[in-house]
Coordinates of C-alpha atoms in Angstrom, one line a residue:
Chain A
X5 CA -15.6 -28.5 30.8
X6 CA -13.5 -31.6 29.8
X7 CA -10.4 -30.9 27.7
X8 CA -10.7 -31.2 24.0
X9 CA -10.0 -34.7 22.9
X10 CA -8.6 -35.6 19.2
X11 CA -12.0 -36.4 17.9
X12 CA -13.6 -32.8 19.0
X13 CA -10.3 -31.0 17.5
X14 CA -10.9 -33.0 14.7
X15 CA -14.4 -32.6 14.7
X16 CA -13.9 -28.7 14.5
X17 CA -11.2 -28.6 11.7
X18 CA -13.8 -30.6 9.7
X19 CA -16.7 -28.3 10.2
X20 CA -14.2 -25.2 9.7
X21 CA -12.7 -26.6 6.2
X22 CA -16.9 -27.6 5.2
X23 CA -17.9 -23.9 6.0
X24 CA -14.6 -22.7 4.7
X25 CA -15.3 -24.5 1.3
X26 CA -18.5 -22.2 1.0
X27 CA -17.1 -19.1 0.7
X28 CA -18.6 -17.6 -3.0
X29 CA -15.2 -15.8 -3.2
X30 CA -12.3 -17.1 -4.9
X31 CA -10.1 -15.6 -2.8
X32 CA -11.3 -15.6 0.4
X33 CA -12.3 -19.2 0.0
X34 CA -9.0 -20.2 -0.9
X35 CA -7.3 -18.3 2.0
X36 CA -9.9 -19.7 4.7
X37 CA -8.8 -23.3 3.6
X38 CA -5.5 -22.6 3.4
X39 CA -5.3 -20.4 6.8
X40 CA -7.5 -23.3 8.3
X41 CA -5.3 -25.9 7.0
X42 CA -1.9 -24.5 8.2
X43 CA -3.2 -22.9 11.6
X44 CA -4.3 -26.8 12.7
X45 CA -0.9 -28.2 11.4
X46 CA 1.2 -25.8 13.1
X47 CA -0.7 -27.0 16.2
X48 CA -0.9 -30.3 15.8
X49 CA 2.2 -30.5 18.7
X50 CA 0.6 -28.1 21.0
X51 CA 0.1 -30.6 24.6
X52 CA -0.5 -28.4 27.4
X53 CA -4.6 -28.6 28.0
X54 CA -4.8 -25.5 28.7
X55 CA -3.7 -24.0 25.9
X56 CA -5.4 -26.3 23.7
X57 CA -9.0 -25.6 25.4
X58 CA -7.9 -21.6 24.4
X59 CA -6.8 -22.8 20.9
X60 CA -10.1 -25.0 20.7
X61 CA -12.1 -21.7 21.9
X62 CA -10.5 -19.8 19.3
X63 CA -11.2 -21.8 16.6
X64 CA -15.0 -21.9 17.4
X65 CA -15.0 -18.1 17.3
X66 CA -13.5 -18.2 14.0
X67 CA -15.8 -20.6 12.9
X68 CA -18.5 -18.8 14.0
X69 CA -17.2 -15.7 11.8
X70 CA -17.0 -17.5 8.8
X71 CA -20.3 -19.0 9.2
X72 CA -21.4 -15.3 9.5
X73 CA -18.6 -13.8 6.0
X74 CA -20.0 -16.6 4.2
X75 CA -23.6 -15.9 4.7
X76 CA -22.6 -12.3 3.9
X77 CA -20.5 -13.4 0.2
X78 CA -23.7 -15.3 -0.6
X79 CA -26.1 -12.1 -0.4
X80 CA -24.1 -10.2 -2.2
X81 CA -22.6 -12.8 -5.1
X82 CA -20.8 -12.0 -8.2
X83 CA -19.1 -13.7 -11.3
X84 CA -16.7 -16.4 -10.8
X85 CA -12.7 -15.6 -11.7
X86 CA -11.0 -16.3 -14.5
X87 CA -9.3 -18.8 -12.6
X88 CA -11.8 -20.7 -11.5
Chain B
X26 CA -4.6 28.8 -13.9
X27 CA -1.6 29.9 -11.7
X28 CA -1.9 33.4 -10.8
X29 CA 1.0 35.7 -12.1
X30 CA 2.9 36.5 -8.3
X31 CA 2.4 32.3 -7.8
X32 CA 3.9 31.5 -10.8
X33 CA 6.7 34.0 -9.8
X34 CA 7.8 32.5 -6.6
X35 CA 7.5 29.1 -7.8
X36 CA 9.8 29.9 -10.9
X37 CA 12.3 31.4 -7.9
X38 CA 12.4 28.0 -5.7
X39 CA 11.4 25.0 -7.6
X40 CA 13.7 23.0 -9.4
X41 CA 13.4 22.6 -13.5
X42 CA 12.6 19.0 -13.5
X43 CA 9.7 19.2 -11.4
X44 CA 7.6 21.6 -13.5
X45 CA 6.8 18.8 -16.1
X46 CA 4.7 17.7 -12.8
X47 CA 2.8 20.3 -12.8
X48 CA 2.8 20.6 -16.4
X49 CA 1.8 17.4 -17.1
X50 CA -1.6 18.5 -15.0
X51 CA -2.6 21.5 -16.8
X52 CA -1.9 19.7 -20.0
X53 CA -4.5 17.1 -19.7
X54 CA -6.7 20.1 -17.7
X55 CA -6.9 22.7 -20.9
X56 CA -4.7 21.5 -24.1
X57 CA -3.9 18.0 -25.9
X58 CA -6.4 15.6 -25.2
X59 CA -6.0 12.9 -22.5
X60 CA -5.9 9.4 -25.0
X61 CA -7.1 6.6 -22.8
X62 CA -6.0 3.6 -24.7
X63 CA -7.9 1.2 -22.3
X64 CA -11.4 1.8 -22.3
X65 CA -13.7 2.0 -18.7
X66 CA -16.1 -0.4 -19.6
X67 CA -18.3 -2.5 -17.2
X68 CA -17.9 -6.1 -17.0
X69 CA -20.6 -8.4 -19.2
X70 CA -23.2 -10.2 -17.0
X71 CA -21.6 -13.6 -17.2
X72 CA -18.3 -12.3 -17.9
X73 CA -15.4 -14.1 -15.4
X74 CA -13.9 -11.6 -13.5
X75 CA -10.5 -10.9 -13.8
X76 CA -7.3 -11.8 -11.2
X77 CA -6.8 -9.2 -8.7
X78 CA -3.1 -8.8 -8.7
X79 CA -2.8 -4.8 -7.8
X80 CA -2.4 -5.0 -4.3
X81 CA -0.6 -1.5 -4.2
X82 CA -3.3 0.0 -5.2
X83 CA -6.0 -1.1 -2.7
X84 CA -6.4 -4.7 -0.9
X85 CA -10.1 -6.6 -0.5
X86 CA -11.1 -6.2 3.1
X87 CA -10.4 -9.0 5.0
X88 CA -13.4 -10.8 6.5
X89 CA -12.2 -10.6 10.0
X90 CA -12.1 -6.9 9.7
X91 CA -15.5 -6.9 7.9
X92 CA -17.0 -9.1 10.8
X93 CA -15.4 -6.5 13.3
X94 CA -17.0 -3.6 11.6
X95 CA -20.5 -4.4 10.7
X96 CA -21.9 -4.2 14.5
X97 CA -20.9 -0.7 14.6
X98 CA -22.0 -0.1 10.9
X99 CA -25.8 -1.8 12.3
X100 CA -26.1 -1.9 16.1
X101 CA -23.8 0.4 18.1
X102 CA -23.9 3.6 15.6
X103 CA -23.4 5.9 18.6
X104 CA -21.3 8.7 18.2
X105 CA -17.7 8.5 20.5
X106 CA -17.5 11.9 21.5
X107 CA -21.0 11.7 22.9
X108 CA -20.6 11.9 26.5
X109 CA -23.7 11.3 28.3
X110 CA -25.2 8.2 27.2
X111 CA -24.3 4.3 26.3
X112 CA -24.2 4.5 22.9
X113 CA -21.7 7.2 22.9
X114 CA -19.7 5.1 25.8
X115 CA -19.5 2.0 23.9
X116 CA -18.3 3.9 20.2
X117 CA -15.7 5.3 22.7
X118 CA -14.5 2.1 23.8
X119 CA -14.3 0.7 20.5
X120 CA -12.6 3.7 19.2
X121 CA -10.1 3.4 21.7
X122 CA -9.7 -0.4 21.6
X123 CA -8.9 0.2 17.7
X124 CA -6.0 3.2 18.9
X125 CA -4.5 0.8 21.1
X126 CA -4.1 -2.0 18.1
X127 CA -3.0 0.7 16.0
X128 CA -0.5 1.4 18.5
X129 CA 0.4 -1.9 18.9
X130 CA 1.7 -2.7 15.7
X131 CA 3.9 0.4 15.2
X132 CA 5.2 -0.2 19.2
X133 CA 3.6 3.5 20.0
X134 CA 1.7 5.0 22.6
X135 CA -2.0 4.8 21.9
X136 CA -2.5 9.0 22.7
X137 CA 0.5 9.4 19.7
X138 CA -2.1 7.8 17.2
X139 CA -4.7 10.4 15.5
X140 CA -7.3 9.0 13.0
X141 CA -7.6 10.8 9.6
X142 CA -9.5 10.1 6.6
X143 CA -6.5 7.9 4.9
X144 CA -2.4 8.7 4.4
X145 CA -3.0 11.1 1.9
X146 CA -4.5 13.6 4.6
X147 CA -2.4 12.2 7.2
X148 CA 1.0 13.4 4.7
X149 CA -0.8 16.7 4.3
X150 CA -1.3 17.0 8.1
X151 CA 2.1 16.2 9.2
X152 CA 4.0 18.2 6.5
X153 CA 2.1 20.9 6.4
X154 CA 1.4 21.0 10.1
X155 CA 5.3 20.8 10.9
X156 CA 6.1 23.3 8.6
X157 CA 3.6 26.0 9.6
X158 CA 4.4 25.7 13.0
X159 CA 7.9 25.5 13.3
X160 CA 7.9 28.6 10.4
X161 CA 9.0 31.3 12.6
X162 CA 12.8 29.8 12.7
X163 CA 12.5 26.6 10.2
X164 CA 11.9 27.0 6.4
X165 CA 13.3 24.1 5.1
X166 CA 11.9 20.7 4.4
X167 CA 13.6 17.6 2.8
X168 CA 11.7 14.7 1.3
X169 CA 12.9 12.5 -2.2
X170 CA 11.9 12.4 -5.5
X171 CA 10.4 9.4 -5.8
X172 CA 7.8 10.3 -2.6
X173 CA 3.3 9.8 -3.4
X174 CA 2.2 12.6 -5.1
X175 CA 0.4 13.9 -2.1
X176 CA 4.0 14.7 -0.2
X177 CA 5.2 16.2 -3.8
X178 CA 2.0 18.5 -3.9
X179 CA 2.0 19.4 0.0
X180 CA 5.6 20.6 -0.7
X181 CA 4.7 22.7 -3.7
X182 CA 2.0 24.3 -1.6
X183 CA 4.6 25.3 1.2
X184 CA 7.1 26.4 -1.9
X185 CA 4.7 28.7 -2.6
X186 CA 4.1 30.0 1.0
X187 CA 7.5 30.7 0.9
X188 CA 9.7 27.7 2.6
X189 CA 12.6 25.9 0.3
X190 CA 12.0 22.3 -0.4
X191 CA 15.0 20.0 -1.4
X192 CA 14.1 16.9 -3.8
X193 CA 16.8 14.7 -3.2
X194 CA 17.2 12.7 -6.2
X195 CA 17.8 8.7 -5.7
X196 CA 20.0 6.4 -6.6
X197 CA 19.6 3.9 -10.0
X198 CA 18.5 1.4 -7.6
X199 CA 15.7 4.2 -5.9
X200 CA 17.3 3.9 -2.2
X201 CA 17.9 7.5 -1.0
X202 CA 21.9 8.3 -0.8
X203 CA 22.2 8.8 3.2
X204 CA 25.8 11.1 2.7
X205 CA 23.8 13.5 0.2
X206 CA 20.9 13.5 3.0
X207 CA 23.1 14.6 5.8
X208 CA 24.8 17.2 3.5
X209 CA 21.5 18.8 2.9
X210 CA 20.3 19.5 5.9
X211 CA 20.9 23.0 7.2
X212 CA 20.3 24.5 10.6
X213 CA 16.9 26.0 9.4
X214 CA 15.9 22.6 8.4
X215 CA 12.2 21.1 10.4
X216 CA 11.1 18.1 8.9
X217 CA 12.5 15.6 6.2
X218 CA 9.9 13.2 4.7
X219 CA 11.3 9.5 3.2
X220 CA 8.6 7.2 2.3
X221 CA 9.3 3.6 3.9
X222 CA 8.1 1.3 1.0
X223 CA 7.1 2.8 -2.1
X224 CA 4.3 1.8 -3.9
X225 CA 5.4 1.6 -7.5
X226 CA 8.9 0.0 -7.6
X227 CA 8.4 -1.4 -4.0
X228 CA 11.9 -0.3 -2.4
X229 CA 12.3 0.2 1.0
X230 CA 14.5 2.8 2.4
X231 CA 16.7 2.5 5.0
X232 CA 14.0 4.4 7.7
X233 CA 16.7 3.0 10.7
X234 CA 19.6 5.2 9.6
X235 CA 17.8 8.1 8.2
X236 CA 16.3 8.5 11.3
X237 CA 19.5 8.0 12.9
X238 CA 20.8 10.9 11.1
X239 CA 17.5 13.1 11.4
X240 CA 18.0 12.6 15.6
X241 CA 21.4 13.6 15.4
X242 CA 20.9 16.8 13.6
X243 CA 17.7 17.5 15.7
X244 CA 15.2 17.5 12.6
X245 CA 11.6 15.7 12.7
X246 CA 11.4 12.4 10.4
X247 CA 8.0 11.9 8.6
X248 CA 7.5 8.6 6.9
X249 CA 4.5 7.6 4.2
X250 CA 4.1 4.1 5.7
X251 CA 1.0 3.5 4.0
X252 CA 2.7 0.4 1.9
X253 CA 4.9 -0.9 4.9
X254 CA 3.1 -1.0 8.0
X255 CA 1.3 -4.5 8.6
X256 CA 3.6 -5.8 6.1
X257 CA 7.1 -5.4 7.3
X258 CA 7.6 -4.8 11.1
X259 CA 7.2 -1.3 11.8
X260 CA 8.8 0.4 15.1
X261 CA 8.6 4.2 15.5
X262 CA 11.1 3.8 18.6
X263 CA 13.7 1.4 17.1
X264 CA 13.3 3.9 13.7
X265 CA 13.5 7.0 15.5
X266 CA 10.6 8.5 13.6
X267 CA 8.8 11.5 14.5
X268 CA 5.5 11.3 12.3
X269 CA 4.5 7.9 10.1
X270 CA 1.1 7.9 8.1
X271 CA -0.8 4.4 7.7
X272 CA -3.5 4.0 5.6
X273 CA -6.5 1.0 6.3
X274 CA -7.2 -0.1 2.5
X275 CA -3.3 -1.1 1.9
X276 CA -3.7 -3.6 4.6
X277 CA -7.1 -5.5 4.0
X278 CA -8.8 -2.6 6.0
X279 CA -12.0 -0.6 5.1
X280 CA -11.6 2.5 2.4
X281 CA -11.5 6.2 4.3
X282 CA -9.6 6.2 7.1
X283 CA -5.9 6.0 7.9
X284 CA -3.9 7.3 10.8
X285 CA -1.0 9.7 11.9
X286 CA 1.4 8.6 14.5
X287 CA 2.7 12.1 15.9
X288 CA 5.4 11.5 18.8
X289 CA 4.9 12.8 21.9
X290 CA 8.2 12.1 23.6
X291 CA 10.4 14.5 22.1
X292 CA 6.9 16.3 21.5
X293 CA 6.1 17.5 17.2
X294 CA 3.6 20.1 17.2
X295 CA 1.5 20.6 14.7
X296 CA -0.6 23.3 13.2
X297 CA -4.1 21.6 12.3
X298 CA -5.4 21.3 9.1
X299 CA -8.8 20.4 10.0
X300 CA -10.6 22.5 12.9
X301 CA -13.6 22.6 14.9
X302 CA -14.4 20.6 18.1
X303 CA -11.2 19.8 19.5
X304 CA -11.8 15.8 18.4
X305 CA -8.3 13.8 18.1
X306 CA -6.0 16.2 20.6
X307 CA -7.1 19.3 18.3
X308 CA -4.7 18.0 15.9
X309 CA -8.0 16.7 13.4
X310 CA -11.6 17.9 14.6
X311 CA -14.2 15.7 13.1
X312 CA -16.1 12.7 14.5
X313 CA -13.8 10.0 14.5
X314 CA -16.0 7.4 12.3
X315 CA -16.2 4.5 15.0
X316 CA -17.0 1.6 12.0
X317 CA -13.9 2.6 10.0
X318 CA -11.6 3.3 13.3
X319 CA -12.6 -0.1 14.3
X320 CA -11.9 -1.4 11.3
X321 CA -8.6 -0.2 10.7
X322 CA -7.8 -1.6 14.3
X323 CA -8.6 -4.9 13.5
X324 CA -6.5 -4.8 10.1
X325 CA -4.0 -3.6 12.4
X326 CA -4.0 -6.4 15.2
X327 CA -5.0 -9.8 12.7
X328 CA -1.7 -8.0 10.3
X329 CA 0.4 -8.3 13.8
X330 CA -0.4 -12.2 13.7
X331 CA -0.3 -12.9 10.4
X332 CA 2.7 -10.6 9.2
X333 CA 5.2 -13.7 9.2
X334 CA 2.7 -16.0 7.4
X335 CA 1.9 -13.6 5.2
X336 CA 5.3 -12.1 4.2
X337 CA 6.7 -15.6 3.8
X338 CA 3.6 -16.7 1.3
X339 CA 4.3 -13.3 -0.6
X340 CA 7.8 -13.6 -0.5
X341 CA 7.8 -17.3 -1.9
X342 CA 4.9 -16.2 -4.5
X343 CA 6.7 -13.1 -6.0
X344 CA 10.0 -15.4 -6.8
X345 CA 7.7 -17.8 -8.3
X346 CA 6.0 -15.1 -10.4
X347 CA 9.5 -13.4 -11.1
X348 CA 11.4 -16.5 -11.6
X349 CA 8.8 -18.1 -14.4
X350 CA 8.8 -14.9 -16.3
X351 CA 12.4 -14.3 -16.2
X352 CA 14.0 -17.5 -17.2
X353 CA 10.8 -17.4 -20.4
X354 CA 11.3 -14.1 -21.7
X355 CA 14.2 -12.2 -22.4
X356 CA 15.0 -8.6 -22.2
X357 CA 12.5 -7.8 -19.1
X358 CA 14.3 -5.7 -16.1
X359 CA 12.9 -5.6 -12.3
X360 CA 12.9 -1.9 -11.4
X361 CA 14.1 -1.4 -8.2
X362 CA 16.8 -2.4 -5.9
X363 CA 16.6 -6.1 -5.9
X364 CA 17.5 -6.8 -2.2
X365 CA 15.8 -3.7 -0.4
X366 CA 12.4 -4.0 -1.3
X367 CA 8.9 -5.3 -0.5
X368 CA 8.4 -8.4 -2.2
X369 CA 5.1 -7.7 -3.2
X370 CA 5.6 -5.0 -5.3
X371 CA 7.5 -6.2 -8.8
X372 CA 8.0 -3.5 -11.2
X373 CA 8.7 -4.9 -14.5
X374 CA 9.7 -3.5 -17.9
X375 CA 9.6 -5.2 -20.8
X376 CA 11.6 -4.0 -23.5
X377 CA 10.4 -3.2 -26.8
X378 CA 6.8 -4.3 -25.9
X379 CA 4.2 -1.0 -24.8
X380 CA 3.0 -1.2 -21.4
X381 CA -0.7 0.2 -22.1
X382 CA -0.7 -2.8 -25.1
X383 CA 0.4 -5.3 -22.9
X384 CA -2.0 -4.4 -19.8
X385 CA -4.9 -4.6 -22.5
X386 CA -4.0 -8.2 -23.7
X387 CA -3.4 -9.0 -20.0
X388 CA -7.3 -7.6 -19.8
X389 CA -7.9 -11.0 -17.5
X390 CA -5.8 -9.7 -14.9
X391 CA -6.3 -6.4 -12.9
X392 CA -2.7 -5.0 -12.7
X393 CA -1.2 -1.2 -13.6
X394 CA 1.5 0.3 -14.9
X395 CA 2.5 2.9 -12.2
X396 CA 0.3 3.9 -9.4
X397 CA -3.1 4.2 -9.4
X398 CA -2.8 8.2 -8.8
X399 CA -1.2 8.4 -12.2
X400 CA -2.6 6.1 -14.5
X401 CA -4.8 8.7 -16.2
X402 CA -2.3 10.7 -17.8
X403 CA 0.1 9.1 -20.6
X404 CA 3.2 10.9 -19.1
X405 CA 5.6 7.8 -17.6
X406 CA 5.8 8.0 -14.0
X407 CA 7.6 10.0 -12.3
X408 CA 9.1 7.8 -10.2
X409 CA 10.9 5.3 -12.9
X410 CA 11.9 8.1 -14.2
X411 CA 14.1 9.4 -10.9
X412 CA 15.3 6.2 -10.6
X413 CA 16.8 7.0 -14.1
X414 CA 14.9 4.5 -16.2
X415 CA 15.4 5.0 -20.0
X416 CA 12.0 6.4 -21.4
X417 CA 10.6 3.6 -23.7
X418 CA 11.6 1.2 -20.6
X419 CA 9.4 3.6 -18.4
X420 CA 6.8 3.4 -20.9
X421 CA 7.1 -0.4 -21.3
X422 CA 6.6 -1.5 -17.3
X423 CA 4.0 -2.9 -15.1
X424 CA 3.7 -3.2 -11.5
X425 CA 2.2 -7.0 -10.3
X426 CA 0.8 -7.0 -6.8
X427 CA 1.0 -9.9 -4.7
X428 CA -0.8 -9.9 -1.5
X429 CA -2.5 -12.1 1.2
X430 CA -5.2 -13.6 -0.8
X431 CA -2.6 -14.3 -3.6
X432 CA -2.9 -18.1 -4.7
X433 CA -0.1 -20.3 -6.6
X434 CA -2.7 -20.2 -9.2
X435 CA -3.3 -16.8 -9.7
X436 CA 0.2 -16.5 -10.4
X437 CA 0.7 -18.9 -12.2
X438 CA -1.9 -18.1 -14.8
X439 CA -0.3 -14.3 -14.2
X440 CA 2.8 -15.3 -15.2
X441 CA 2.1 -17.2 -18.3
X442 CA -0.8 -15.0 -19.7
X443 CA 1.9 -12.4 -19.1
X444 CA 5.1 -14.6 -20.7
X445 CA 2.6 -15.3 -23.9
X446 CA 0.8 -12.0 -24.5
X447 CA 5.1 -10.6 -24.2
X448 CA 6.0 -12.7 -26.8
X449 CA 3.0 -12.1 -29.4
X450 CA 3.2 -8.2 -29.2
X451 CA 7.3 -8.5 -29.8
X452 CA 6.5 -10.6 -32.5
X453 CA 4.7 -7.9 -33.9
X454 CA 7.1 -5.4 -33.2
X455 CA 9.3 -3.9 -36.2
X456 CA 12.1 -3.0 -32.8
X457 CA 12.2 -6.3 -32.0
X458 CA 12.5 -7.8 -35.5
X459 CA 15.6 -4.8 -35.5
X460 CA 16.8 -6.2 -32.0
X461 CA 16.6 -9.9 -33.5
X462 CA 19.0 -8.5 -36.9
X463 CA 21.2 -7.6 -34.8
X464 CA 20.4 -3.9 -34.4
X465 CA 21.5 -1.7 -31.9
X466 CA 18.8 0.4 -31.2
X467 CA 20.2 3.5 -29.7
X468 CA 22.6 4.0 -33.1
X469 CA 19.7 4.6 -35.2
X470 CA 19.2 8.3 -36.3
X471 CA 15.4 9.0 -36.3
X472 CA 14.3 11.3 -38.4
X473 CA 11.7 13.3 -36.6
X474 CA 11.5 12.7 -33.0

């Protein structure tokens, strides 16, 4: 498999901040973003290919999850926070 | 109703202070009715729900640890001590997979860990497993004043099966004097139990040197860790701790299970509470429930990685939240030792305002005013008050929770619901219009008090 190139690692942080953005909670919605967000920046130096193709593999797992935790916030929904 | 020869040994060995504990109980049990100023009511079908900000009390699971759990909640419902077949194989692994992150995050051995149904059963275990054991030539056990109910109660039952139990009494700031601690312990002494981070005023004791001290004197060190663990880094070995309880829903883990770290190397033996199949090195019989172990594994190993994110985001949030009400309101004291604590526990009291009033005008935000386990009856908590907290400041505090899922907005909207909802009970406060004169308070001769 070729090693990630900017345009697939920025491919995924899209699709992981889209699916992030669908969480019905407040809170877990926020901290996917946020966790997404800061996870990808502290990375951003990372050169070694290696590591970057384990990075990139972890990150698809993860989105993966969220894919699955959102499904799950959206069968079981409740009233929006004060906040909100 | 205590029976007569109970009630005479426990007037022989406990202490005067602490019978307003058990007091307190039987009040609400039999006599004066139990006021409850805020009403249990269930939440309007369009009504916005309110800010979580009581992380002490329980945390929302984290959705890693959910995703972790539901296969063995739908798929792999095998039970682990099932020998023959797959499905009991593959619990097994998982169960053991969640040990080993357990064990990870406290730097133990994964056959020291010993799944339990949460910390309370865990303290109940380890203290009144040491104790029972060691009975024939050890009757003395240590713990603090300010320690989780279930310690306090677990002591009253050994009282009353004979052994002496020492509250040590804490300083204004909570932290346990280490001098007094080492005077106190005798030669017949098995087991002193400190909490590491307590959950109403959020100090953290200094675990390193008491188990210092413990080692030295060859007694066993139990700590309640339920509060600390995932949150501040935890190391039995470094800490020279003998027996540490965790508990799953304090860090983003399911409900119903917690663990007991029990060191094997010097070796604590227990007596068991729980019998029956030999499940958990006979120390707790019972099928180990696979979901929640694996859950509480996977709290365990995501709070490894995220503890540094997570304590610098609560650290950063709690100044915010402490800093904006501080410097708007006057007259509001942190409870607590100001340096030693967890970050994410602020105890506040604000003076000449009632806490019950101000939790109901705060009714869009989920906080408490002392722990969860006491909130039913109107005594103050016990723990402000060891910490020698006046008792209309008792009265007047609330404990914010700040935790992973905490946002700058939640706080902010905390902190000035909180600031405004202060100021508009003062202002209707005939103390504080005193205060304002010029009053001092504490010279006023009340009539009937």
């Amino acid at each position: 498999m070729a090693a990630s190139s900017r345009s697939q690692v920025l491919s995924l942080y899209r699709m992981m901040l889209k699916e992030s953005g669908r969480f019905p909670s407040y809170n877990y919605r926020s901290y996917a973003l946020r966790r997404v967000r800061d996870a990808f920046r502290a990375n951003r130096k990372v050169e070694d290919p290696k590591s970057v193709e384990r990075l990139m593999e972890e990150g698809r797992e993860a989105l993966a999850l969220i894919q699955r935790q959102v499904s799950i916030g959206k069968m079981y929904e409740v009233q929006k926070t004060v906040v909100e | 109703m205590l029976s007569p020869g109970r009630t005479a040994s426990c007037r022989l060995l406990r202490p005067a202070s602490w019978l307003s504990l058990r007091q307190g109980s039987q009040r609400s049990a039999g006599g004066a009715p139990q006021r409850e100023l805020i009403k249990k009511h269930d939440l309007e079908k369009n009504e916005l729900r309110p800010l979580y900000m009581d992380f002490q009390a329980t945390t929302p699971m984290d959705p890693r640890v959910l995703d972790a759990m539901l296969p063995y909640q739908v798929n792999y419902y095998g039970n682990p001590h099932s020998r023959t077949h797959a499905y009991g194989w593959e619990s097994e692994t998982a169960m053991e997979n969640a040990r080993q992150q357990v064990a990870d995050l406290i730097g133990a051995d994964p056959r020291e860990i010993v799944f339990t149904s949460g910390a309370t059963e865990s303290n109940n275990m380890a203290i009144k497993g040491v104790a029972r054991f060691y009975q024939a030539k050890k009757r003395h056990v240590i713990t603090t004043q300010t320690e989780h109910k279930c310690v306090l109660d677990s002591c009253r039952v050994l009282e009353a099966e004979g052994f002496n139990i020492t509250y040590l009494p804490v300083q204004k700031n909570g932290l346990l004097d280490l001098e007094m601690l080492e005077a106190c312990i005798r030669p017949d002494t098995c087991l002193v139990s400190v909490m590491t981070v307590n959950n109403e005023i959020g100090v953290k004791q200094p675990i390193k040197d008491i188990g210092q001290i413990c080692r030295s004197k060859g007694v066993f060190l139990h700590t309640d860790a339920a509060q600390a663990v995932g949150k501040i880094p935890v190391n039995v070995n470094d800490w020279k701790v003998d027996l540490m309880s965790i508990s799953a829903h304090k860090i983003y883990g399911p409900k119903g299970v917690g663990a007991l770290y029990v060191r094997r190397r010097p070796r604590v033996r227990l007596e068991p509470l729980q019998n029956g199949g030999g499940q958990e090195r006979g120390l707790r019989s019972g099928t180990v429930p696979t979901p929640l172990a694996v859950g509480l594994g996977a709290a365990c190993s995501i709070a490894r990685t995220e503890m540094e994110y997570d304590h610098y985001r609560v650290s950063m949030l709690a100044d915010r939240l402490v800093q904006k009400i501080l410097s708007e309101t006057p007259d509001v004291i942190m409870n607590g030792d100001p340096e030693q604590r967890y970050p994410g526990c602020i105890n506040l009291s604000f003076a000449y305002v009632e806490g019950e009033s101000l939790l109901m005008a705060l009714k869009d935000v989920a906080l408490s005013s002392g722990s969860a386990c006491t909130s039913a009856s109107l005594e103050p908590s016990y723990v402000l008050r060891a910490i020698g907290t006046d008792e209309d400041l008792a009265h007047s505090s609330i404990r914010f929770g700040i935790g992973r899922f905490t946002t700058e907005e939640e706080v902010d909207y905390t902190a000035g619901r909180c600031i405004q909802q202060v100021r508009r009970l003062r202002e209707m406060s005939p103390l504080w219009e005193m205060v304002q004169e010029g009053v001092d308070l504490k010279s006023i001769k009340w009539t009937q008090h």
